[in-house]
mmCIF file with all atom_site columns, C-alpha atoms in Angstrom:
data_model
loop_
_atom_site.group_PDB
_atom_site.id
_atom_site.type_symbol
_atom_site.label_atom_id
_atom_site.label_alt_id
_atom_site.label_comp_id
_atom_site.label_asym_id
_atom_site.label_entity_id
_atom_site.label_seq_id
_atom_site.pdbx_PDB_ins_code
_atom_site.Cartn_x
_atom_site.Cartn_y
_atom_site.Cartn_z
_atom_site.occupancy
_atom_site.B_iso_or_equiv
_atom_site.pdbx_formal_charge
_atom_site.auth_seq_id
_atom_site.auth_comp_id
_atom_site.auth_asym_id
_atom_site.auth_atom_id
_atom_site.pdbx_PDB_model_num
ATOM 1  C CA . UNK A 1 1  ? -5.119  12.713  43.333 1.00 53.00 ? 74  UNK A CA 1
ATOM 2  C CA . UNK A 1 2  ? -5.061  13.359  39.601 1.00 54.00 ? 75  UNK A CA 1
ATOM 3  C CA . UNK A 1 3  ? -8.122  13.023  37.400 1.00 49.00 ? 76  UNK A CA 1
ATOM 4  C CA . UNK A 1 4  ? -7.502  12.343  33.735 1.00 49.00 ? 77  UNK A CA 1
ATOM 5  C CA . UNK A 1 5  ? -10.078 14.133  31.624 1.00 46.00 ? 78  UNK A CA 1
ATOM 6  C CA . UNK A 1 6  ? -9.808  11.576  28.838 1.00 49.00 ? 79  UNK A CA 1
ATOM 7  C CA . UNK A 1 7  ? -11.049 8.861   31.203 1.00 45.00 ? 80  UNK A CA 1
ATOM 8  C CA . UNK A 1 8  ? -14.266 10.746  31.966 1.00 46.00 ? 81  UNK A CA 1
ATOM 9  C CA . UNK A 1 9  ? -16.818 10.172  29.238 1.00 53.00 ? 82  UNK A CA 1
ATOM 10 C CA . UNK A 1 10 ? -20.461 11.027  29.232 1.00 54.00 ? 83  UNK A CA 1
ATOM 11 C CA . UNK A 1 11 ? -23.410 10.353  27.005 1.00 57.00 ? 84  UNK A CA 1
ATOM 12 C CA . UNK A 1 12 ? -22.727 9.226   23.451 1.00 52.00 ? 85  UNK A CA 1
ATOM 13 C CA . UNK A 1 13 ? -18.930 9.307   23.827 1.00 61.00 ? 86  UNK A CA 1
ATOM 14 C CA . UNK A 1 14 ? -18.986 6.420   26.301 1.00 62.00 ? 87  UNK A CA 1
ATOM 15 C CA . UNK A 1 15 ? -20.420 4.074   23.659 1.00 80.00 ? 88  UNK A CA 1
ATOM 16 C CA . UNK A 1 16 ? -18.197 4.937   20.698 1.00 88.00 ? 89  UNK A CA 1
ATOM 17 C CA . UNK A 1 17 ? -15.246 2.943   19.433 1.00 92.00 ? 90  UNK A CA 1
ATOM 18 C CA . UNK A 1 18 ? -12.192 4.963   18.405 1.00 96.00 ? 91  UNK A CA 1
ATOM 19 C CA . UNK A 1 19 ? -11.800 3.658   14.850 1.00 96.00 ? 92  UNK A CA 1
ATOM 20 C CA . UNK A 1 20 ? -8.170  4.757   14.390 1.00 97.00 ? 93  UNK A CA 1
ATOM 21 C CA . UNK A 1 21 ? -7.064  2.977   17.572 1.00 97.00 ? 94  UNK A CA 1
ATOM 22 C CA . UNK A 1 22 ? -9.082  -0.077  16.557 1.00 96.00 ? 95  UNK A CA 1
ATOM 23 C CA . UNK A 1 23 ? -7.519  -0.067  13.080 1.00 97.00 ? 96  UNK A CA 1
ATOM 24 C CA . UNK A 1 24 ? -4.000  0.247   14.425 1.00 98.00 ? 97  UNK A CA 1
ATOM 25 C CA . UNK A 1 25 ? -4.481  -2.480  17.019 1.00 98.00 ? 98  UNK A CA 1
ATOM 26 C CA . UNK A 1 26 ? -6.145  -4.927  14.616 1.00 98.00 ? 99  UNK A CA 1
ATOM 27 C CA . UNK A 1 27 ? -3.519  -4.298  11.938 1.00 98.00 ? 100 UNK A CA 1
ATOM 28 C CA . UNK A 1 28 ? -0.768  -4.878  14.487 1.00 98.00 ? 101 UNK A CA 1
ATOM 29 C CA . UNK A 1 29 ? -2.487  -8.051  15.707 1.00 98.00 ? 102 UNK A CA 1
ATOM 30 C CA . UNK A 1 30 ? -2.930  -9.431  12.167 1.00 96.00 ? 103 UNK A CA 1
ATOM 31 C CA . UNK A 1 31 ? 0.650   -8.480  11.220 1.00 97.00 ? 104 UNK A CA 1
ATOM 32 C CA . UNK A 1 32 ? 2.145   -10.151 14.295 1.00 97.00 ? 105 UNK A CA 1
ATOM 33 C CA . UNK A 1 33 ? 0.032   -13.260 13.729 1.00 93.00 ? 106 UNK A CA 1
ATOM 34 C CA . UNK A 1 34 ? 1.066   -13.314 10.062 1.00 92.00 ? 107 UNK A CA 1
ATOM 35 C CA . UNK A 1 35 ? 4.740   -12.970 11.029 1.00 93.00 ? 108 UNK A CA 1
ATOM 36 C CA . UNK A 1 36 ? 4.457   -15.827 13.525 1.00 92.00 ? 109 UNK A CA 1
ATOM 37 C CA . UNK A 1 37 ? 2.838   -18.053 10.898 1.00 87.00 ? 110 UNK A CA 1
ATOM 38 C CA . UNK A 1 38 ? 5.545   -17.232 8.344  1.00 88.00 ? 111 UNK A CA 1
ATOM 39 C CA . UNK A 1 39 ? 8.223   -17.948 10.968 1.00 90.00 ? 112 UNK A CA 1
ATOM 40 C CA . UNK A 1 40 ? 6.552   -21.265 11.806 1.00 86.00 ? 113 UNK A CA 1
ATOM 41 C CA . UNK A 1 41 ? 6.589   -22.219 8.128  1.00 83.00 ? 114 UNK A CA 1
ATOM 42 C CA . UNK A 1 42 ? 10.282  -21.294 7.862  1.00 83.00 ? 115 UNK A CA 1
ATOM 43 C CA . UNK A 1 43 ? 11.297  -23.341 10.914 1.00 87.00 ? 116 UNK A CA 1
ATOM 44 C CA . UNK A 1 44 ? 8.863   -26.236 10.368 1.00 84.00 ? 117 UNK A CA 1
ATOM 45 C CA . UNK A 1 45 ? 8.442   -26.517 6.582  1.00 78.00 ? 118 UNK A CA 1
ATOM 46 C CA . UNK A 1 46 ? 6.152   -29.576 6.669  1.00 77.00 ? 119 UNK A CA 1
ATOM 47 C CA . UNK A 1 47 ? 3.608   -28.031 9.036  1.00 71.00 ? 120 UNK A CA 1
ATOM 48 C CA . UNK A 1 48 ? 1.005   -27.858 6.250  1.00 66.00 ? 121 UNK A CA 1
ATOM 49 C CA . UNK A 1 49 ? -0.356  -24.373 6.900  1.00 59.00 ? 122 UNK A CA 1
ATOM 50 C CA . UNK A 1 50 ? 0.144   -23.087 3.378  1.00 63.00 ? 123 UNK A CA 1
ATOM 51 C CA . UNK A 1 51 ? -3.316  -23.708 1.906  1.00 70.00 ? 124 UNK A CA 1
ATOM 52 C CA . UNK A 1 52 ? -5.182  -20.919 3.788  1.00 72.00 ? 125 UNK A CA 1
ATOM 53 C CA . UNK A 1 53 ? -2.520  -18.412 2.684  1.00 71.00 ? 126 UNK A CA 1
ATOM 54 C CA . UNK A 1 54 ? -3.599  -18.743 -0.929 1.00 74.00 ? 127 UNK A CA 1
ATOM 55 C CA . UNK A 1 55 ? -7.279  -18.545 -0.004 1.00 80.00 ? 128 UNK A CA 1
ATOM 56 C CA . UNK A 1 56 ? -7.191  -15.452 2.235  1.00 83.00 ? 129 UNK A CA 1
ATOM 57 C CA . UNK A 1 57 ? -4.201  -13.581 0.806  1.00 85.00 ? 130 UNK A CA 1
ATOM 58 C CA . UNK A 1 58 ? -4.610  -13.124 -2.974 1.00 86.00 ? 131 UNK A CA 1
ATOM 59 C CA . UNK A 1 59 ? -1.288  -13.082 -4.792 1.00 84.00 ? 132 UNK A CA 1
ATOM 60 C CA . UNK A 1 60 ? 0.579   -14.719 -1.905 1.00 84.00 ? 133 UNK A CA 1
ATOM 61 C CA . UNK A 1 61 ? 3.463   -17.038 -2.687 1.00 85.00 ? 134 UNK A CA 1
ATOM 62 C CA . UNK A 1 62 ? 6.611   -18.082 -0.832 1.00 85.00 ? 135 UNK A CA 1
ATOM 63 C CA . UNK A 1 63 ? 8.876   -15.430 -2.354 1.00 90.00 ? 136 UNK A CA 1
ATOM 64 C CA . UNK A 1 64 ? 10.109  -12.289 -0.576 1.00 93.00 ? 137 UNK A CA 1
ATOM 65 C CA . UNK A 1 65 ? 7.700   -10.201 -2.670 1.00 94.00 ? 138 UNK A CA 1
ATOM 66 C CA . UNK A 1 66 ? 4.799   -12.542 -1.904 1.00 92.00 ? 139 UNK A CA 1
ATOM 67 C CA . UNK A 1 67 ? 5.561   -12.521 1.819  1.00 91.00 ? 140 UNK A CA 1
ATOM 68 C CA . UNK A 1 68 ? 5.691   -8.709  1.817  1.00 95.00 ? 141 UNK A CA 1
ATOM 69 C CA . UNK A 1 69 ? 2.416   -8.605  -0.125 1.00 94.00 ? 142 UNK A CA 1
ATOM 70 C CA . UNK A 1 70 ? 0.869   -10.893 2.513  1.00 93.00 ? 143 UNK A CA 1
ATOM 71 C CA . UNK A 1 71 ? 1.992   -8.489  5.233  1.00 95.00 ? 144 UNK A CA 1
ATOM 72 C CA . UNK A 1 72 ? 0.363   -5.534  3.458  1.00 96.00 ? 145 UNK A CA 1
ATOM 73 C CA . UNK A 1 73 ? -2.807  -7.554  2.944  1.00 96.00 ? 146 UNK A CA 1
ATOM 74 C CA . UNK A 1 74 ? -2.864  -8.420  6.660  1.00 96.00 ? 147 UNK A CA 1
ATOM 75 C CA . UNK A 1 75 ? -2.658  -4.716  7.485  1.00 97.00 ? 148 UNK A CA 1
ATOM 76 C CA . UNK A 1 76 ? -5.421  -3.988  4.960  1.00 97.00 ? 149 UNK A CA 1
ATOM 77 C CA . UNK A 1 77 ? -7.644  -6.672  6.530  1.00 96.00 ? 150 UNK A CA 1
ATOM 78 C CA . UNK A 1 78 ? -7.101  -5.054  9.934  1.00 97.00 ? 151 UNK A CA 1
ATOM 79 C CA . UNK A 1 79 ? -8.249  -1.682  8.636  1.00 98.00 ? 152 UNK A CA 1
ATOM 80 C CA . UNK A 1 80 ? -11.164 -3.248  6.750  1.00 98.00 ? 153 UNK A CA 1
ATOM 81 C CA . UNK A 1 81 ? -12.457 -4.901  9.936  1.00 97.00 ? 154 UNK A CA 1
ATOM 82 C CA . UNK A 1 82 ? -11.864 -1.751  11.997 1.00 98.00 ? 155 UNK A CA 1
ATOM 83 C CA . UNK A 1 83 ? -13.657 0.546   9.553  1.00 98.00 ? 156 UNK A CA 1
ATOM 84 C CA . UNK A 1 84 ? -16.621 -1.730  8.973  1.00 98.00 ? 157 UNK A CA 1
ATOM 85 C CA . UNK A 1 85 ? -17.044 -2.998  12.534 1.00 97.00 ? 158 UNK A CA 1
ATOM 86 C CA . UNK A 1 86 ? -16.263 0.389   14.090 1.00 96.00 ? 159 UNK A CA 1
ATOM 87 C CA . UNK A 1 87 ? -18.765 2.180   11.862 1.00 96.00 ? 160 UNK A CA 1
ATOM 88 C CA . UNK A 1 88 ? -21.483 -0.398  12.500 1.00 95.00 ? 161 UNK A CA 1
ATOM 89 C CA . UNK A 1 89 ? -20.856 -0.475  16.257 1.00 95.00 ? 162 UNK A CA 1
ATOM 90 C CA . UNK A 1 90 ? -20.891 3.322   16.518 1.00 94.00 ? 163 UNK A CA 1
ATOM 91 C CA . UNK A 1 91 ? -23.993 3.603   14.338 1.00 93.00 ? 164 UNK A CA 1
ATOM 92 C CA . UNK A 1 92 ? -25.993 0.981   16.251 1.00 92.00 ? 165 UNK A CA 1
ATOM 93 C CA . UNK A 1 93 ? -24.782 2.398   19.548 1.00 90.00 ? 166 UNK A CA 1
ATOM 94 C CA . UNK A 1 94 ? -26.009 5.873   18.608 1.00 89.00 ? 167 UNK A CA 1
ATOM 95 C CA . UNK A 1 95 ? -29.377 4.490   17.403 1.00 86.00 ? 168 UNK A CA 1
ATOM 96 C CA . UNK A 1 96 ? -29.954 2.633   20.630 1.00 74.00 ? 169 UNK A CA 1
ATOM 97 C CA . UNK A 1 97 ? -28.904 5.608   22.700 1.00 60.00 ? 170 UNK A CA 1
#
């Protein structure tokens, strides 16, 4: 039987979010979701999902540059959520401790 040391956490470590892993996973999630929405718009042009793009992705338009900018903004939103939520979760978790 093998015991993985990384799986054994005690004290404060058990209640901390790994911010880098959270940032990478959220950025990947937002990027994949963004790619699926762009693909939907390409294959079904009259789907009507274009209005939120302009609201949540500043500078977005339906050009290759605008689509690439939207991808970078999706990644940035993932890191924004991870940094803010991860910091707040870890801070409140340590205060409650």
